[in-house]
């Protein structure tokens, strides 16, 4: 029985330490994605200038819907603290995402942050996104300082 507990503990430890959700202080991969209007956005323009909160999401995910409602309320505070909010939609058609954003706005949500289209999922893969929503906080030096499935309430302390 004690051996099972040791094996369970070690398995859990290995899973947590190997799971990229818990890795920090890695360099954020550079990327270029189009926004909803088709304009190219280059992440490298932020490096050394501004912190960024990457929010990986989809329209069909109920937790993402809840999270996007929250970040639409938090966006102004993030901006005041020098954090750019980048909502990266993963592998959905632009039309579906556009309708979703229009519905949010019609419902009274302020969506005045960048909605980026990761149509092939390459950026999500480069950030080792496993499960959504995923929040990744990148400091001014381009280091990943937070990565998890919830909004980092203490984001100011991390940047």
GROMACS .gro file of N, CA and C in nm:
model
  477
    1UNK      N    1   0.082  -0.120   0.000
    1UNK     CA    2   0.000   0.000   0.000
    1UNK      C    3   0.086   0.127   0.000
    2UNK      N    4   0.192   0.127   0.083
    2UNK     CA    5   0.281   0.243   0.088
    2UNK      C    6   0.352   0.263  -0.046
    3UNK      N    7   0.386   0.153  -0.112
    3UNK     CA    8   0.453   0.162  -0.242
    3UNK      C    9   0.361   0.227  -0.344
    4UNK      N   10   0.233   0.197  -0.339
    4UNK     CA   11   0.136   0.261  -0.432
    4UNK      C   12   0.131   0.412  -0.410
    5UNK      N   13   0.135   0.453  -0.286
    5UNK     CA   14   0.133   0.597  -0.256
    5UNK      C   15   0.258   0.665  -0.310
    6UNK      N   16   0.371   0.600  -0.294
    6UNK     CA   17   0.496   0.656  -0.346
    6UNK      C   18   0.490   0.667  -0.498
    7UNK      N   19   0.443   0.563  -0.564
    7UNK     CA   20   0.432   0.564  -0.710
    7UNK      C   21   0.333   0.671  -0.755
    8UNK      N   22   0.220   0.683  -0.687
    8UNK     CA   23   0.121   0.786  -0.720
    8UNK      C   24   0.181   0.925  -0.702
    9UNK      N   25   0.250   0.947  -0.590
    9UNK     CA   26   0.313   1.076  -0.565
    9UNK      C   27   0.416   1.110  -0.672
   10UNK      N   28   0.502   1.014  -0.704
   10UNK     CA   29   0.604   1.038  -0.806
   10UNK      C   30   0.543   1.062  -0.944
   11UNK      N   31   0.438   0.989  -0.976
   11UNK     CA   32   0.369   1.009  -1.104
   11UNK      C   33   0.310   1.149  -1.111
   12UNK      N   34   0.245   1.192  -1.004
   12UNK     CA   35   0.187   1.325  -0.999
   12UNK      C   36   0.296   1.431  -1.010
   13UNK      N   37   0.406   1.412  -0.938
   13UNK     CA   38   0.517   1.507  -0.943
   13UNK      C   39   0.573   1.518  -1.085
   14UNK      N   40   0.593   1.405  -1.151
   14UNK     CA   41   0.645   1.406  -1.287
   14UNK      C   42   0.548   1.473  -1.383
   15UNK      N   43   0.418   1.447  -1.367
   15UNK     CA   44   0.318   1.510  -1.453
   15UNK      C   45   0.320   1.661  -1.435
   16UNK      N   46   0.320   1.707  -1.312
   16UNK     CA   47   0.317   1.851  -1.287
   16UNK      C   48   0.444   1.917  -1.337
   17UNK      N   49   0.559   1.856  -1.311
   17UNK     CA   50   0.684   1.919  -1.353
   17UNK      C   51   0.701   1.915  -1.504
   18UNK      N   52   0.641   1.818  -1.572
   18UNK     CA   53   0.654   1.808  -1.717
   18UNK      C   54   0.545   1.885  -1.790
   19UNK      N   55   0.438   1.919  -1.721
   19UNK     CA   56   0.326   1.987  -1.784
   19UNK      C   57   0.363   2.132  -1.812
   20UNK      N   58   0.356   2.178  -1.937
   20UNK     CA   59   0.397   2.313  -1.971
   20UNK      C   60   0.313   2.422  -1.906
   21UNK      N   61   0.195   2.388  -1.854
   21UNK     CA   62   0.114   2.489  -1.788
   21UNK      C   63   0.189   2.546  -1.669
   22UNK      N   64   0.277   2.468  -1.608
   22UNK     CA   65   0.345   2.510  -1.487
   22UNK      C   66   0.485   2.565  -1.512
   23UNK      N   67   0.533   2.562  -1.635
   23UNK     CA   68   0.666   2.612  -1.666
   23UNK      C   69   0.664   2.764  -1.670
   24UNK      N   70   0.768   2.825  -1.618
   24UNK     CA   71   0.778   2.970  -1.620
   24UNK      C   72   0.919   3.010  -1.659
   25UNK      N   73   0.937   3.139  -1.685
   25UNK     CA   74   1.066   3.198  -1.719
   25UNK      C   75   1.125   3.147  -1.849
   26UNK      N   76   1.040   3.100  -1.940
   26UNK     CA   77   1.084   3.065  -2.075
   26UNK      C   78   1.064   3.188  -2.163
   27UNK      N   79   1.142   3.197  -2.268
   27UNK     CA   80   1.123   3.305  -2.366
   27UNK      C   81   0.994   3.279  -2.443
   28UNK      N   82   0.917   3.384  -2.464
   28UNK     CA   83   0.793   3.373  -2.540
   28UNK      C   84   0.826   3.363  -2.689
   29UNK      N   85   0.774   3.261  -2.757
   29UNK     CA   86   0.797   3.250  -2.901
   29UNK      C   87   0.735   3.369  -2.976
   30UNK      N   88   0.805   3.415  -3.078
   30UNK     CA   89   0.753   3.523  -3.161
   30UNK      C   90   0.648   3.466  -3.256
   31UNK      N   91   0.557   3.551  -3.300
   31UNK     CA   92   0.456   3.510  -3.397
   31UNK      C   93   0.400   3.631  -3.469
   32UNK      N   94   0.341   3.604  -3.583
   32UNK     CA   95   0.265   3.704  -3.657
   32UNK      C   96   0.131   3.641  -3.691
   33UNK      N   97   0.024   3.708  -3.650
   33UNK     CA   98  -0.112   3.662  -3.680
   33UNK      C   99  -0.193   3.779  -3.732
   34UNK      N  100  -0.298   3.748  -3.807
   34UNK     CA  101  -0.391   3.851  -3.851
   34UNK      C  102  -0.498   3.869  -3.745
   35UNK      N  103  -0.546   3.994  -3.733
   35UNK     CA  104  -0.658   4.020  -3.644
   35UNK      C  105  -0.789   3.998  -3.723
   36UNK      N  106  -0.901   4.026  -3.661
   36UNK     CA  107  -1.031   4.003  -3.727
   36UNK      C  108  -1.049   4.083  -3.855
   37UNK      N  109  -0.983   4.197  -3.862
   37UNK     CA  110  -0.993   4.281  -3.982
   37UNK      C  111  -0.892   4.242  -4.089
   38UNK      N  112  -0.808   4.143  -4.061
   38UNK     CA  113  -0.709   4.098  -4.158
   38UNK      C  114  -0.575   4.169  -4.149
   39UNK      N  115  -0.560   4.256  -4.050
   39UNK     CA  116  -0.434   4.330  -4.033
   39UNK      C  117  -0.334   4.242  -3.958
   40UNK      N  118  -0.210   4.238  -4.009
   40UNK     CA  119  -0.105   4.157  -3.948
   40UNK      C  120  -0.061   4.218  -3.815
   41UNK      N  121  -0.045   4.132  -3.716
   41UNK     CA  122   0.002   4.172  -3.584
   41UNK      C  123   0.131   4.095  -3.556
   42UNK      N  124   0.239   4.167  -3.524
   42UNK     CA  125   0.368   4.106  -3.495
   42UNK      C  126   0.397   4.116  -3.345
   43UNK      N  127   0.406   4.001  -3.280
   43UNK     CA  128   0.430   3.998  -3.136
   43UNK      C  129   0.567   4.056  -3.101
   44UNK      N  130   0.663   4.043  -3.189
   44UNK     CA  131   0.800   4.091  -3.162
   44UNK      C  132   0.805   4.241  -3.134
   45UNK      N  133   0.705   4.316  -3.177
   45UNK     CA  134   0.703   4.460  -3.153
   45UNK      C  135   0.682   4.494  -3.006
   46UNK      N  136   0.638   4.396  -2.926
   46UNK     CA  137   0.618   4.418  -2.783
   46UNK      C  138   0.745   4.393  -2.703
   47UNK      N  139   0.832   4.308  -2.752
   47UNK     CA  140   0.950   4.267  -2.676
   47UNK      C  141   1.034   4.387  -2.637
   48UNK      N  142   1.061   4.397  -2.508
   48UNK     CA  143   1.140   4.508  -2.455
   48UNK      C  144   1.063   4.635  -2.433
   49UNK      N  145   0.933   4.636  -2.466
   49UNK     CA  146   0.853   4.758  -2.455
   49UNK      C  147   0.735   4.746  -2.361
   50UNK      N  148   0.664   4.635  -2.370
   50UNK     CA  149   0.539   4.624  -2.297
   50UNK      C  150   0.512   4.478  -2.260
   51UNK      N  151   0.453   4.459  -2.143
   51UNK     CA  152   0.409   4.325  -2.103
   51UNK      C  153   0.283   4.291  -2.181
   52UNK      N  154   0.255   4.161  -2.193
   52UNK     CA  155   0.136   4.117  -2.266
   52UNK      C  156   0.072   3.999  -2.195
   53UNK      N  157  -0.061   3.997  -2.200
   53UNK     CA  158  -0.136   3.883  -2.151
   53UNK      C  159  -0.199   3.817  -2.273
   54UNK      N  160  -0.152   3.696  -2.305
   54UNK     CA  161  -0.208   3.619  -2.415
   54UNK      C  162  -0.321   3.533  -2.359
   55UNK      N  163  -0.436   3.540  -2.423
   55UNK     CA  164  -0.552   3.464  -2.381
   55UNK      C  165  -0.591   3.372  -2.497
   56UNK      N  166  -0.564   3.243  -2.484
   56UNK     CA  167  -0.597   3.146  -2.588
   56UNK      C  168  -0.737   3.092  -2.561
   57UNK      N  169  -0.823   3.096  -2.664
   57UNK     CA  170  -0.964   3.064  -2.643
   57UNK      C  171  -1.032   3.018  -2.771
   58UNK      N  172  -1.156   2.970  -2.755
   58UNK     CA  173  -1.245   2.938  -2.867
   58UNK      C  174  -1.386   2.983  -2.831
   59UNK      N  175  -1.470   2.997  -2.932
   59UNK     CA  176  -1.608   3.041  -2.907
   59UNK      C  177  -1.695   2.932  -2.847
   60UNK      N  178  -1.660   2.805  -2.869
   60UNK     CA  179  -1.744   2.696  -2.823
   60UNK      C  180  -1.716   2.653  -2.678
   61UNK      N  181  -1.611   2.705  -2.620
   61UNK     CA  182  -1.569   2.668  -2.484
   61UNK      C  183  -1.644   2.751  -2.380
   62UNK      N  184  -1.726   2.689  -2.294
   62UNK     CA  185  -1.801   2.766  -2.194
   62UNK      C  186  -1.711   2.843  -2.097
   63UNK      N  187  -1.597   2.785  -2.058
   63UNK     CA  188  -1.506   2.856  -1.967
   63UNK      C  189  -1.441   2.975  -2.037
   64UNK      N  190  -1.417   2.960  -2.168
   64UNK     CA  191  -1.361   3.071  -2.245
   64UNK      C  192  -1.461   3.186  -2.253
   65UNK      N  193  -1.588   3.153  -2.271
   65UNK     CA  194  -1.692   3.256  -2.278
   65UNK      C  195  -1.697   3.336  -2.149
   66UNK      N  196  -1.690   3.266  -2.038
   66UNK     CA  197  -1.688   3.333  -1.908
   66UNK      C  198  -1.563   3.418  -1.893
   67UNK      N  199  -1.450   3.363  -1.932
   67UNK     CA  200  -1.322   3.434  -1.919
   67UNK      C  201  -1.318   3.558  -2.008
   68UNK      N  202  -1.371   3.548  -2.129
   68UNK     CA  203  -1.366   3.665  -2.218
   68UNK      C  204  -1.457   3.776  -2.166
   69UNK      N  205  -1.565   3.739  -2.099
   69UNK     CA  206  -1.649   3.841  -2.035
   69UNK      C  207  -1.569   3.913  -1.926
   70UNK      N  208  -1.495   3.836  -1.848
   70UNK     CA  209  -1.416   3.896  -1.741
   70UNK      C  210  -1.305   3.983  -1.797
   71UNK      N  211  -1.231   3.933  -1.895
   71UNK     CA  212  -1.118   4.014  -1.944
   71UNK      C  213  -1.166   4.139  -2.017
   72UNK      N  214  -1.287   4.136  -2.071
   72UNK     CA  215  -1.338   4.258  -2.132
   72UNK      C  216  -1.360   4.365  -2.025
   73UNK      N  217  -1.392   4.320  -1.903
   73UNK     CA  218  -1.405   4.414  -1.790
   73UNK      C  219  -1.268   4.454  -1.736
   74UNK      N  220  -1.171   4.365  -1.740
   74UNK     CA  221  -1.037   4.389  -1.685
   74UNK      C  222  -0.944   4.464  -1.780
   75UNK      N  223  -0.984   4.473  -1.907
   75UNK     CA  224  -0.895   4.528  -2.009
   75UNK      C  225  -0.845   4.668  -1.975
   76UNK      N  226  -0.931   4.753  -1.927
   76UNK     CA  227  -0.891   4.890  -1.896
   76UNK      C  228  -0.784   4.893  -1.786
   77UNK      N  229  -0.803   4.812  -1.682
   77UNK     CA  230  -0.704   4.805  -1.574
   77UNK      C  231  -0.571   4.749  -1.625
   78UNK      N  232  -0.579   4.646  -1.710
   78UNK     CA  233  -0.457   4.590  -1.768
   78UNK      C  234  -0.382   4.696  -1.847
   79UNK      N  235  -0.454   4.771  -1.929
   79UNK     CA  236  -0.392   4.875  -2.011
   79UNK      C  237  -0.325   4.981  -1.923
   80UNK      N  238  -0.393   5.021  -1.815
   80UNK     CA  239  -0.335   5.121  -1.723
   80UNK      C  240  -0.206   5.070  -1.660
   81UNK      N  241  -0.199   4.939  -1.640
   81UNK     CA  242  -0.080   4.878  -1.581
   81UNK      C  243   0.027   4.843  -1.685
   82UNK      N  244   0.003   4.882  -1.811
   82UNK     CA  245   0.102   4.859  -1.916
   82UNK      C  246   0.103   4.719  -1.972
   83UNK      N  247  -0.011   4.650  -1.963
   83UNK     CA  248  -0.021   4.514  -2.013
   83UNK      C  249  -0.115   4.511  -2.134
   84UNK      N  250  -0.063   4.468  -2.248
   84UNK     CA  251  -0.146   4.454  -2.368
   84UNK      C  252  -0.223   4.322  -2.358
   85UNK      N  253  -0.350   4.326  -2.390
   85UNK     CA  254  -0.434   4.207  -2.389
   85UNK      C  255  -0.448   4.158  -2.533
   86UNK      N  256  -0.408   4.033  -2.555
   86UNK     CA  257  -0.415   3.973  -2.689
   86UNK      C  258  -0.496   3.844  -2.679
   87UNK      N  259  -0.617   3.846  -2.734
   87UNK     CA  260  -0.704   3.728  -2.732
   87UNK      C  261  -0.678   3.648  -2.859
   88UNK      N  262  -0.619   3.531  -2.844
   88UNK     CA  263  -0.580   3.448  -2.958
   88UNK      C  264  -0.682   3.335  -2.975
   89UNK      N  265  -0.765   3.347  -3.079
   89UNK     CA  266  -0.862   3.242  -3.107
   89UNK      C  267  -0.793   3.129  -3.180
   90UNK      N  268  -0.826   3.006  -3.139
   90UNK     CA  269  -0.758   2.890  -3.195
   90UNK      C  270  -0.847   2.815  -3.293
   91UNK      N  271  -0.803   2.811  -3.418
   91UNK     CA  272  -0.857   2.725  -3.523
   91UNK      C  273  -1.007   2.736  -3.548
   92UNK      N  274  -1.058   2.857  -3.550
   92UNK     CA  275  -1.200   2.876  -3.584
   92UNK      C  276  -1.211   2.971  -3.703
   93UNK      N  277  -1.320   2.958  -3.778
   93UNK     CA  278  -1.340   3.048  -3.891
   93UNK      C  279  -1.360   3.193  -3.845
   94UNK      N  280  -1.302   3.282  -3.922
   94UNK     CA  281  -1.310   3.425  -3.891
   94UNK      C  282  -1.455   3.473  -3.877
   95UNK      N  283  -1.543   3.420  -3.958
   95UNK     CA  284  -1.683   3.461  -3.955
   95UNK      C  285  -1.747   3.425  -3.821
   96UNK      N  286  -1.720   3.306  -3.771
   96UNK     CA  287  -1.777   3.263  -3.642
   96UNK      C  288  -1.725   3.351  -3.529
   97UNK      N  289  -1.595   3.379  -3.531
   97UNK     CA  290  -1.535   3.462  -3.426
   97UNK      C  291  -1.591   3.604  -3.434
   98UNK      N  292  -1.604   3.657  -3.556
   98UNK     CA  293  -1.659   3.791  -3.574
   98UNK      C  294  -1.801   3.801  -3.521
   99UNK      N  295  -1.883   3.701  -3.549
   99UNK     CA  296  -2.021   3.701  -3.497
   99UNK      C  297  -2.022   3.693  -3.345
  100UNK      N  298  -1.935   3.610  -3.289
  100UNK     CA  299  -1.925   3.597  -3.144
  100UNK      C  300  -1.889   3.732  -3.081
  101UNK      N  301  -1.790   3.801  -3.137
  101UNK     CA  302  -1.748   3.932  -3.085
  101UNK      C  303  -1.861   4.033  -3.100
  102UNK      N  304  -1.932   4.031  -3.213
  102UNK     CA  305  -2.046   4.122  -3.232
  102UNK      C  306  -2.154   4.096  -3.128
  103UNK      N  307  -2.179   3.968  -3.097
  103UNK     CA  308  -2.278   3.933  -2.994
  103UNK      C  309  -2.234   3.983  -2.856
  104UNK      N  310  -2.104   3.972  -2.828
  104UNK     CA  311  -2.052   4.024  -2.701
  104UNK      C  312  -2.077   4.174  -2.690
  105UNK      N  313  -2.045   4.245  -2.798
  105UNK     CA  314  -2.064   4.390  -2.798
  105UNK      C  315  -2.211   4.426  -2.783
  106UNK      N  316  -2.298   4.352  -2.852
  106UNK     CA  317  -2.443   4.376  -2.841
  106UNK      C  318  -2.492   4.350  -2.699
  107UNK      N  319  -2.423   4.261  -2.627
  107UNK     CA  320  -2.459   4.230  -2.489
  107UNK      C  321  -2.399   4.327  -2.388
  108UNK      N  322  -2.334   4.431  -2.436
  108UNK     CA  323  -2.282   4.533  -2.348
  108UNK      C  324  -2.136   4.516  -2.308
  109UNK      N  325  -2.068   4.418  -2.364
  109UNK     CA  326  -1.927   4.399  -2.332
  109UNK      C  327  -1.842   4.490  -2.419
  110UNK      N  328  -1.740   4.546  -2.360
  110UNK     CA  329  -1.648   4.632  -2.433
  110UNK      C  330  -1.533   4.544  -2.484
  111UNK      N  331  -1.530   4.525  -2.613
  111UNK     CA  332  -1.424   4.442  -2.674
  111UNK      C  333  -1.337   4.534  -2.757
  112UNK      N  334  -1.242   4.599  -2.688
  112UNK     CA  335  -1.154   4.694  -2.757
  112UNK      C  336  -1.008   4.650  -2.745
  113UNK      N  337  -0.988   4.519  -2.743
  113UNK     CA  338  -0.854   4.462  -2.741
  113UNK      C  339  -0.837   4.378  -2.867
  114UNK      N  340  -0.715   4.337  -2.893
  114UNK     CA  341  -0.685   4.264  -3.016
  114UNK      C  342  -0.740   4.122  -3.012
  115UNK      N  343  -0.816   4.086  -3.115
  115UNK     CA  344  -0.862   3.949  -3.135
  115UNK      C  345  -0.778   3.895  -3.251
  116UNK      N  346  -0.690   3.800  -3.221
  116UNK     CA  347  -0.599   3.746  -3.321
  116UNK      C  348  -0.645   3.607  -3.362
  117UNK      N  349  -0.627   3.576  -3.490
  117UNK     CA  350  -0.675   3.450  -3.547
  117UNK      C  351  -0.559   3.353  -3.569
  118UNK      N  352  -0.555   3.249  -3.486
  118UNK     CA  353  -0.456   3.142  -3.501
  118UNK      C  354  -0.525   3.030  -3.579
  119UNK      N  355  -0.545   3.054  -3.708
  119UNK     CA  356  -0.629   2.966  -3.791
  119UNK      C  357  -0.578   2.823  -3.803
  120UNK      N  358  -0.448   2.804  -3.799
  120UNK     CA  359  -0.391   2.669  -3.811
  120UNK      C  360  -0.348   2.613  -3.676
  121UNK      N  361  -0.355   2.693  -3.571
  121UNK     CA  362  -0.318   2.647  -3.437
  121UNK      C  363  -0.168   2.643  -3.411
  122UNK      N  364  -0.089   2.698  -3.501
  122UNK     CA  365   0.056   2.694  -3.485
  122UNK      C  366   0.107   2.773  -3.366
  123UNK      N  367   0.047   2.887  -3.339
  123UNK     CA  368   0.092   2.968  -3.226
  123UNK      C  369   0.057   2.898  -3.096
  124UNK      N  370  -0.063   2.842  -3.088
  124UNK     CA  371  -0.102   2.766  -2.968
  124UNK      C  372  -0.004   2.651  -2.945
  125UNK      N  373   0.035   2.583  -3.051
  125UNK     CA  374   0.132   2.473  -3.036
  125UNK      C  375   0.268   2.526  -2.991
  126UNK      N  376   0.310   2.641  -3.045
  126UNK     CA  377   0.442   2.694  -3.008
  126UNK      C  378   0.447   2.735  -2.861
  127UNK      N  379   0.331   2.767  -2.803
  127UNK     CA  380   0.321   2.801  -2.662
  127UNK      C  381   0.280   2.681  -2.577
  128UNK      N  382   0.274   2.564  -2.639
  128UNK     CA  383   0.237   2.440  -2.569
  128UNK      C  384   0.104   2.453  -2.495
  129UNK      N  385   0.006   2.512  -2.563
  129UNK     CA  386  -0.127   2.527  -2.503
  129UNK      C  387  -0.193   2.390  -2.501
  130UNK      N  388  -0.226   2.346  -2.381
  130UNK     CA  389  -0.299   2.221  -2.361
  130UNK      C  390  -0.423   2.255  -2.281
  131UNK      N  391  -0.535   2.258  -2.347
  131UNK     CA  392  -0.660   2.295  -2.281
  131UNK      C  393  -0.683   2.444  -2.288
  132UNK      N  394  -0.810   2.478  -2.289
  132UNK     CA  395  -0.848   2.619  -2.296
  132UNK      C  396  -0.954   2.646  -2.190
  133UNK      N  397  -0.963   2.768  -2.144
  133UNK     CA  398  -0.878   2.882  -2.178
  133UNK      C  399  -0.739   2.867  -2.117
  134UNK      N  400  -0.644   2.931  -2.181
  134UNK     CA  401  -0.508   2.938  -2.128
  134UNK      C  402  -0.464   3.085  -2.128
  135UNK      N  403  -0.414   3.128  -2.014
  135UNK     CA  404  -0.362   3.263  -1.998
  135UNK      C  405  -0.211   3.255  -1.985
  136UNK      N  406  -0.141   3.336  -2.064
  136UNK     CA  407   0.005   3.341  -2.058
  136UNK      C  408   0.046   3.487  -2.043
  137UNK      N  409   0.116   3.514  -1.935
  137UNK     CA  410   0.164   3.650  -1.909
  137UNK      C  411   0.311   3.658  -1.947
  138UNK      N  412   0.342   3.754  -2.032
  138UNK     CA  413   0.479   3.774  -2.081
  138UNK      C  414   0.527   3.910  -2.031
  139UNK      N  415   0.642   3.913  -1.964
  139UNK     CA  416   0.693   4.039  -1.913
  139UNK      C  417   0.757   4.122  -2.024
  140UNK      N  418   0.803   4.242  -1.989
  140UNK     CA  419   0.860   4.334  -2.089
  140UNK      C  420   0.984   4.277  -2.158
  141UNK      N  421   1.054   4.187  -2.092
  141UNK     CA  422   1.174   4.128  -2.150
  141UNK      C  423   1.143   4.008  -2.239
  142UNK      N  424   1.015   3.975  -2.252
  142UNK     CA  425   0.977   3.864  -2.339
  142UNK      C  426   0.980   3.728  -2.272
  143UNK      N  427   0.982   3.726  -2.138
  143UNK     CA  428   0.981   3.600  -2.063
  143UNK      C  429   0.840   3.563  -2.022
  144UNK      N  430   0.808   3.436  -2.032
  144UNK     CA  431   0.679   3.387  -1.982
  144UNK      C  432   0.691   3.378  -1.830
  145UNK      N  433   0.607   3.455  -1.760
  145UNK     CA  434   0.614   3.458  -1.614
  145UNK      C  435   0.491   3.395  -1.549
  146UNK      N  436   0.391   3.360  -1.631
  146UNK     CA  437   0.271   3.293  -1.579
  146UNK      C  438   0.205   3.219  -1.695
  147UNK      N  439   0.159   3.097  -1.664
  147UNK     CA  440   0.087   3.020  -1.764
  147UNK      C  441  -0.006   2.924  -1.691
  148UNK      N  442  -0.137   2.943  -1.711
  148UNK     CA  443  -0.233   2.854  -1.649
  148UNK      C  444  -0.370   2.875  -1.712
  149UNK      N  445  -0.469   2.806  -1.658
  149UNK     CA  446  -0.603   2.809  -1.715
  149UNK      C  447  -0.694   2.912  -1.648
  150UNK      N  448  -0.639   3.001  -1.571
  150UNK     CA  449  -0.719   3.104  -1.505
  150UNK      C  450  -0.649   3.239  -1.518
  151UNK      N  451  -0.728   3.345  -1.501
  151UNK     CA  452  -0.676   3.481  -1.508
  151UNK      C  453  -0.588   3.507  -1.387
  152UNK      N  454  -0.468   3.558  -1.407
  152UNK     CA  455  -0.377   3.582  -1.294
  152UNK      C  456  -0.413   3.711  -1.219
  153UNK      N  457  -0.486   3.697  -1.109
  153UNK     CA  458  -0.525   3.815  -1.031
  153UNK      C  459  -0.405   3.897  -0.985
  154UNK      N  460  -0.293   3.830  -0.963
  154UNK     CA  461  -0.172   3.899  -0.914
  154UNK      C  462  -0.077   3.934  -1.029
  155UNK      N  463  -0.132   3.963  -1.146
  155UNK     CA  464  -0.048   3.988  -1.264
  155UNK      C  465   0.049   4.103  -1.241
  156UNK      N  466   0.013   4.203  -1.163
  156UNK     CA  467   0.102   4.316  -1.139
  156UNK      C  468   0.230   4.271  -1.069
  157UNK      N  469   0.217   4.177  -0.977
  157UNK     CA  470   0.335   4.126  -0.905
  157UNK      C  471   0.427   4.048  -0.997
  158UNK      N  472   0.372   3.989  -1.101
  158UNK     CA  473   0.451   3.902  -1.190
  158UNK      C  474   0.526   3.980  -1.297
  159UNK      N  475   0.480   4.099  -1.329
  159UNK     CA  476   0.547   4.175  -1.435
  159UNK      C  477   0.640   4.279  -1.374
   0.00000   0.00000   0.00000
